[in-house]
């Protein structure tokens, strides 16, 4: 029971992070399951089965709030499902000893990517235009494959790519990616079912993750208003990097002073990323405040200019009050 409560807490935290960033449910859940000793393929299979429920709830919520671009969903979901099915098949066919460092390497890379991405100012501007299918198809295929083989990665691959394109509002990027993930999670689960059988799913673990995720879904909307995404993304990236570095260091059989040195360097990099994230957040807020102040000052300046112009108007331009309303020409 204690282990199930911990897993439910893992699912809750992962969904809070995912709801705030539009990514990292699978990364967080898979990383913590690997830490407690779950086999890589079983961890990924269980997380994806739980994601069927969490992504369905998230997709419905995004749809009701108008955060879904169905054109993007239809063009990214099917290739994503194909990639996820292929990734699940690959991960199911290799041994645990081989899969553990492979999965840890993918998670480590994605965690480092989160550190780099959220250490810089987040792009929020939007440019017109439509995303083409020849961009969305390969993106979904790669994101789905990485998601299944790494136990997570759909959001970290798809969401930044769509944001960088600058052709969608951030809320619609997150909503469309989360909605499409329902199809991806289903395809990955089918692949794991074929490759591992029913014993590949830890049903109590799935239930605990699902319950925690469903509880966290409405709380994520509150969290996103309290904790800036800039800081949350950098913090989560550091946790993922340090946790999976442990598996990689063990696989490389690095002993002696090398191991603590690597941990110190990674921790220093995490600290540097957090400092840069704080600075980027302050710059963004300062720029936003200046933009708002400028926008408020322009109407005031226009009004003052209009009043000044009216007060110094030439006498010949003055219209009698009784004629100004009707516009009747002045009598000669």
C-alpha positions as CSV (number, residue, x, y, z in Angstrom):
1,X,0.0,0.0,0.0
2,X,2.8,2.4,0.8
3,X,4.4,1.8,-2.6
4,X,1.1,2.4,-4.3
5,X,0.7,5.7,-2.5
6,X,4.2,6.7,-3.5
7,X,3.4,5.9,-7.1
8,X,0.1,7.8,-7.0
9,X,2.2,10.8,-5.7
10,X,4.5,10.3,-8.6
11,X,1.6,10.4,-11.0
12,X,0.3,13.5,-9.4
13,X,3.6,15.3,-9.5
14,X,4.2,14.3,-13.1
15,X,0.7,15.5,-14.2
16,X,1.3,18.8,-12.4
17,X,4.5,19.3,-14.3
18,X,2.9,18.2,-17.6
19,X,-0.1,20.4,-17.2
20,X,2.2,23.4,-16.5
21,X,4.7,22.8,-19.3
22,X,2.8,20.7,-21.9
23,X,5.5,18.0,-21.4
24,X,7.4,15.7,-19.0
25,X,4.7,13.3,-17.7
26,X,6.3,10.3,-19.2
27,X,9.9,11.6,-18.5
28,X,9.1,12.2,-14.8
29,X,7.2,9.0,-14.3
30,X,9.6,6.7,-16.2
31,X,12.6,8.2,-14.5
32,X,11.2,7.6,-11.0
33,X,10.0,4.1,-11.9
34,X,13.5,3.2,-13.1
35,X,14.9,4.5,-9.8
36,X,12.8,2.1,-7.8
37,X,14.0,-0.8,-10.0
38,X,11.3,-1.4,-12.5
39,X,12.5,-2.8,-15.9
40,X,12.7,-0.2,-18.7
41,X,10.2,-1.9,-21.0
42,X,7.8,-2.5,-18.1
43,X,8.2,1.1,-16.9
44,X,7.5,2.5,-20.4
45,X,4.5,0.1,-20.9
46,X,2.9,1.0,-17.6
47,X,3.4,4.7,-18.0
48,X,1.9,4.7,-21.5
49,X,-1.1,2.6,-20.4
50,X,-1.7,5.2,-17.6
51,X,-1.3,8.0,-20.1
52,X,-4.3,6.8,-22.1
53,X,-6.5,8.0,-19.2
54,X,-4.6,11.1,-18.4
55,X,-4.3,12.3,-22.0
56,X,-7.9,11.6,-22.6
57,X,-8.9,13.8,-19.6
58,X,-6.4,16.5,-20.7
59,X,-7.6,16.4,-24.3
60,X,-11.2,16.8,-23.3
61,X,-10.3,19.7,-21.1
62,X,-8.3,21.4,-23.8
63,X,-11.1,20.9,-26.3
64,X,-13.6,22.5,-24.1
65,X,-11.4,25.5,-23.5
66,X,-10.7,25.9,-27.3
67,X,-7.1,25.0,-27.1
68,X,-7.0,22.3,-29.8
69,X,-6.1,22.8,-33.5
70,X,-7.7,19.7,-35.0
71,X,-5.9,20.0,-38.3
72,X,-2.5,19.7,-36.4
73,X,-3.9,16.9,-34.3
74,X,-4.9,14.8,-37.3
75,X,-1.6,15.3,-39.1
76,X,0.6,14.6,-36.1
77,X,-1.3,11.8,-34.3
78,X,-1.2,9.1,-36.9
79,X,2.6,9.3,-37.6
80,X,3.1,9.6,-33.9
81,X,1.1,6.4,-33.4
82,X,3.2,4.6,-36.0
83,X,6.5,5.8,-34.4
84,X,5.3,4.8,-30.9
85,X,4.2,1.3,-32.0
86,X,7.6,0.8,-33.7
87,X,9.4,2.1,-30.6
88,X,7.5,-0.1,-28.3
89,X,8.3,-3.1,-30.5
90,X,12.0,-2.3,-30.4
91,X,12.2,-1.8,-26.7
92,X,10.3,-5.0,-26.0
93,X,12.7,-7.0,-28.1
94,X,15.9,-6.1,-26.3
95,X,17.1,-7.3,-22.9
96,X,16.8,-5.3,-19.7
97,X,20.6,-4.9,-19.5
98,X,20.7,-3.3,-22.9
99,X,17.6,-1.3,-22.5
100,X,18.5,0.3,-19.2
101,X,21.4,2.5,-20.5
102,X,19.6,3.1,-23.8
103,X,16.5,4.5,-22.0
104,X,18.6,6.4,-19.5
105,X,20.6,8.0,-22.3
106,X,17.4,9.2,-24.0
107,X,16.0,10.5,-20.8
108,X,19.3,12.2,-19.9
109,X,19.4,13.9,-23.4
110,X,15.8,15.1,-23.1
111,X,16.5,16.4,-19.5
112,X,19.5,18.3,-20.8
113,X,17.4,19.7,-23.6
114,X,14.9,20.9,-21.0
115,X,17.7,22.6,-19.1
116,X,19.0,24.4,-22.2
117,X,15.5,25.4,-23.4
118,X,14.2,26.8,-20.2
119,X,17.5,28.6,-19.3
120,X,16.7,30.9,-22.2
121,X,13.8,33.3,-22.6
122,X,10.7,31.5,-23.9
123,X,9.4,32.6,-27.2
124,X,5.8,33.6,-27.0
125,X,5.4,35.6,-30.2
126,X,3.2,34.3,-33.0
127,X,3.6,34.5,-36.8
128,X,0.9,33.9,-39.3
129,X,0.8,30.9,-41.6
130,X,-0.1,27.2,-41.5
131,X,2.1,24.3,-40.6
132,X,2.6,21.9,-43.5
133,X,2.0,18.2,-43.4
134,X,5.5,17.5,-44.6
135,X,6.7,19.1,-41.3
136,X,4.1,17.6,-39.0
137,X,4.3,14.0,-40.3
138,X,8.1,13.4,-39.7
139,X,7.9,15.4,-36.4
140,X,5.1,13.0,-35.1
141,X,7.0,9.9,-36.3
142,X,10.2,10.9,-34.5
143,X,8.4,12.1,-31.3
144,X,6.4,8.9,-31.1
145,X,9.4,6.6,-31.5
146,X,11.4,8.6,-28.9
147,X,8.4,8.6,-26.6
148,X,8.0,4.8,-26.6
149,X,11.7,3.8,-26.4
150,X,12.5,6.4,-23.8
151,X,9.4,6.1,-21.7
152,X,8.6,9.7,-22.5
153,X,9.5,12.3,-25.0
154,X,6.4,13.1,-27.0
155,X,6.0,16.5,-25.4
156,X,9.7,17.5,-25.2
157,X,10.1,16.7,-28.9
158,X,6.8,17.9,-30.4
159,X,5.9,20.9,-28.2
160,X,9.2,22.9,-28.6
161,X,9.2,22.2,-32.4
162,X,5.7,23.6,-32.8
163,X,6.5,26.6,-30.5
164,X,9.7,27.4,-32.4
165,X,7.8,27.4,-35.7
166,X,5.9,30.5,-34.4
167,X,2.8,29.6,-36.3
168,X,0.6,28.6,-33.4
169,X,-0.5,30.1,-30.1
170,X,1.3,28.5,-27.2
171,X,-2.0,27.4,-25.6
172,X,-3.0,25.6,-28.9
173,X,0.4,24.0,-29.2
174,X,0.1,22.4,-25.7
175,X,-3.6,21.5,-26.2
176,X,-3.0,19.9,-29.6
177,X,0.1,18.0,-28.5
178,X,-1.7,16.7,-25.4
179,X,-4.8,15.7,-27.4
180,X,-2.7,13.8,-30.0
181,X,-0.8,12.0,-27.3
182,X,-3.9,10.0,-26.5
183,X,-3.6,8.2,-29.8
184,X,0.2,7.9,-29.4
185,X,-0.2,6.4,-25.9
186,X,-2.7,3.9,-27.2
187,X,-0.5,2.8,-30.1
188,X,2.5,2.3,-27.7
189,X,0.4,0.3,-25.3
190,X,-0.7,-2.0,-28.1
191,X,2.9,-2.4,-29.2
192,X,4.0,-3.3,-25.6
193,X,1.0,-5.7,-25.3
194,X,2.1,-7.6,-28.4
195,X,5.8,-7.5,-27.4
196,X,5.5,-8.2,-23.6
197,X,2.1,-9.7,-23.1
198,X,-0.2,-8.8,-20.2
199,X,2.6,-9.4,-17.7
200,X,4.4,-6.4,-19.2
201,X,2.0,-4.1,-17.5
202,X,2.1,-3.5,-13.7
203,X,-1.6,-2.9,-13.3
204,X,-1.4,-1.6,-9.7
205,X,1.3,0.8,-10.8
206,X,-0.8,1.9,-13.8
207,X,-3.8,2.4,-11.5
208,X,-1.8,4.4,-9.0
209,X,-0.2,6.6,-11.7
210,X,-3.6,7.1,-13.3
211,X,-5.3,8.1,-10.1
212,X,-2.6,10.6,-9.2
213,X,-2.7,12.1,-12.7
214,X,-6.5,12.5,-12.7
215,X,-6.4,14.2,-9.4
216,X,-3.6,16.6,-10.6
217,X,-5.3,17.5,-13.9
218,X,-7.5,20.3,-12.4
219,X,-4.7,21.4,-10.0
220,X,-2.3,22.0,-12.9
221,X,-4.3,25.0,-14.0
222,X,-3.8,26.5,-10.6
223,X,-0.1,25.6,-10.5
224,X,0.7,27.2,-13.8
225,X,-0.4,30.6,-12.4
226,X,1.7,30.2,-9.3
227,X,5.0,28.7,-10.5
228,X,6.6,30.2,-13.7
229,X,7.1,27.6,-16.4
230,X,10.6,29.0,-16.9
231,X,11.7,27.9,-13.4
232,X,9.7,24.7,-13.3
233,X,11.1,23.5,-16.7
234,X,14.7,24.1,-15.5
235,X,14.1,22.4,-12.2
236,X,12.5,19.3,-13.8
237,X,15.3,19.1,-16.4
238,X,17.9,19.0,-13.6
239,X,16.2,16.2,-11.7
240,X,15.9,14.1,-14.9
241,X,19.6,14.7,-15.8
242,X,21.0,13.8,-12.3
243,X,18.7,10.8,-11.9
244,X,19.5,9.2,-15.2
245,X,23.2,10.1,-15.0
246,X,23.3,7.6,-12.1
247,X,22.3,4.7,-14.5
248,X,24.7,5.9,-17.2
249,X,27.7,6.1,-14.8
250,X,27.0,2.7,-13.4
251,X,26.7,1.2,-17.0
252,X,30.1,2.8,-17.9
253,X,31.5,1.3,-14.7
254,X,33.1,4.6,-13.7
255,X,34.6,4.4,-10.2
256,X,37.0,6.3,-8.0
257,X,37.1,10.1,-8.1
258,X,35.4,10.2,-11.6
259,X,31.9,9.5,-10.3
260,X,31.7,12.3,-7.7
261,X,33.4,14.7,-10.1
262,X,30.7,14.1,-12.7
263,X,28.0,14.6,-10.2
264,X,29.5,17.9,-9.1
265,X,29.8,19.1,-12.7
266,X,26.2,18.1,-13.5
267,X,25.0,19.8,-10.3
268,X,26.9,22.9,-11.2
269,X,25.4,22.9,-14.7
270,X,21.9,22.6,-13.1
271,X,22.6,25.5,-10.8
272,X,23.8,27.6,-13.7
273,X,20.7,26.8,-15.7
274,X,18.5,27.8,-12.8
275,X,20.4,31.1,-12.5
276,X,20.0,31.8,-16.2
277,X,16.3,30.8,-16.0
278,X,15.7,33.3,-13.2
279,X,17.5,36.0,-15.2
280,X,15.5,35.2,-18.4
281,X,12.3,35.3,-16.4
282,X,13.2,38.7,-15.0
283,X,14.1,40.1,-18.4
284,X,10.8,38.8,-19.9
285,X,8.8,40.3,-17.1
286,X,10.6,43.6,-17.4
287,X,10.1,43.7,-21.1
288,X,6.4,42.9,-20.7
289,X,6.0,45.7,-18.1
290,X,7.7,48.2,-20.3
291,X,5.5,47.2,-23.2
292,X,2.4,47.6,-21.1
293,X,3.6,51.0,-19.9
294,X,4.3,52.1,-23.4
295,X,0.9,51.0,-24.6
296,X,-0.8,52.8,-21.8
297,X,1.3,56.0,-22.4
298,X,0.4,56.3,-26.1
299,X,-3.4,56.8,-25.7
300,X,-2.7,59.4,-22.9
301,X,-0.2,61.2,-25.1
302,X,-2.7,61.3,-28.0
303,X,-5.5,62.6,-25.8
304,X,-3.2,65.3,-24.4
305,X,-2.2,66.3,-28.0
306,X,-5.8,66.5,-29.1
307,X,-6.7,68.7,-26.1
308,X,-3.7,71.0,-26.8
309,X,-4.6,71.3,-30.5
310,X,-8.2,72.2,-29.7
311,X,-7.1,74.8,-27.2
312,X,-4.9,76.7,-29.6
313,X,-7.1,76.4,-32.7
314,X,-7.3,79.7,-34.8
315,X,-10.2,81.9,-34.3
316,X,-11.4,81.5,-37.8
317,X,-11.8,77.8,-37.3
318,X,-14.1,78.1,-34.3
319,X,-17.7,76.9,-35.0
320,X,-20.6,78.5,-33.1
321,X,-22.1,76.2,-30.6
322,X,-25.6,76.4,-32.0
323,X,-24.3,75.4,-35.5
324,X,-21.7,72.8,-34.5
325,X,-24.3,70.1,-33.7
326,X,-26.3,70.4,-36.9
327,X,-23.4,71.3,-39.2
328,X,-25.5,74.1,-40.8
329,X,-23.3,76.4,-42.9
330,X,-22.5,79.8,-41.2
331,X,-24.7,82.6,-42.7
332,X,-22.9,85.2,-44.8
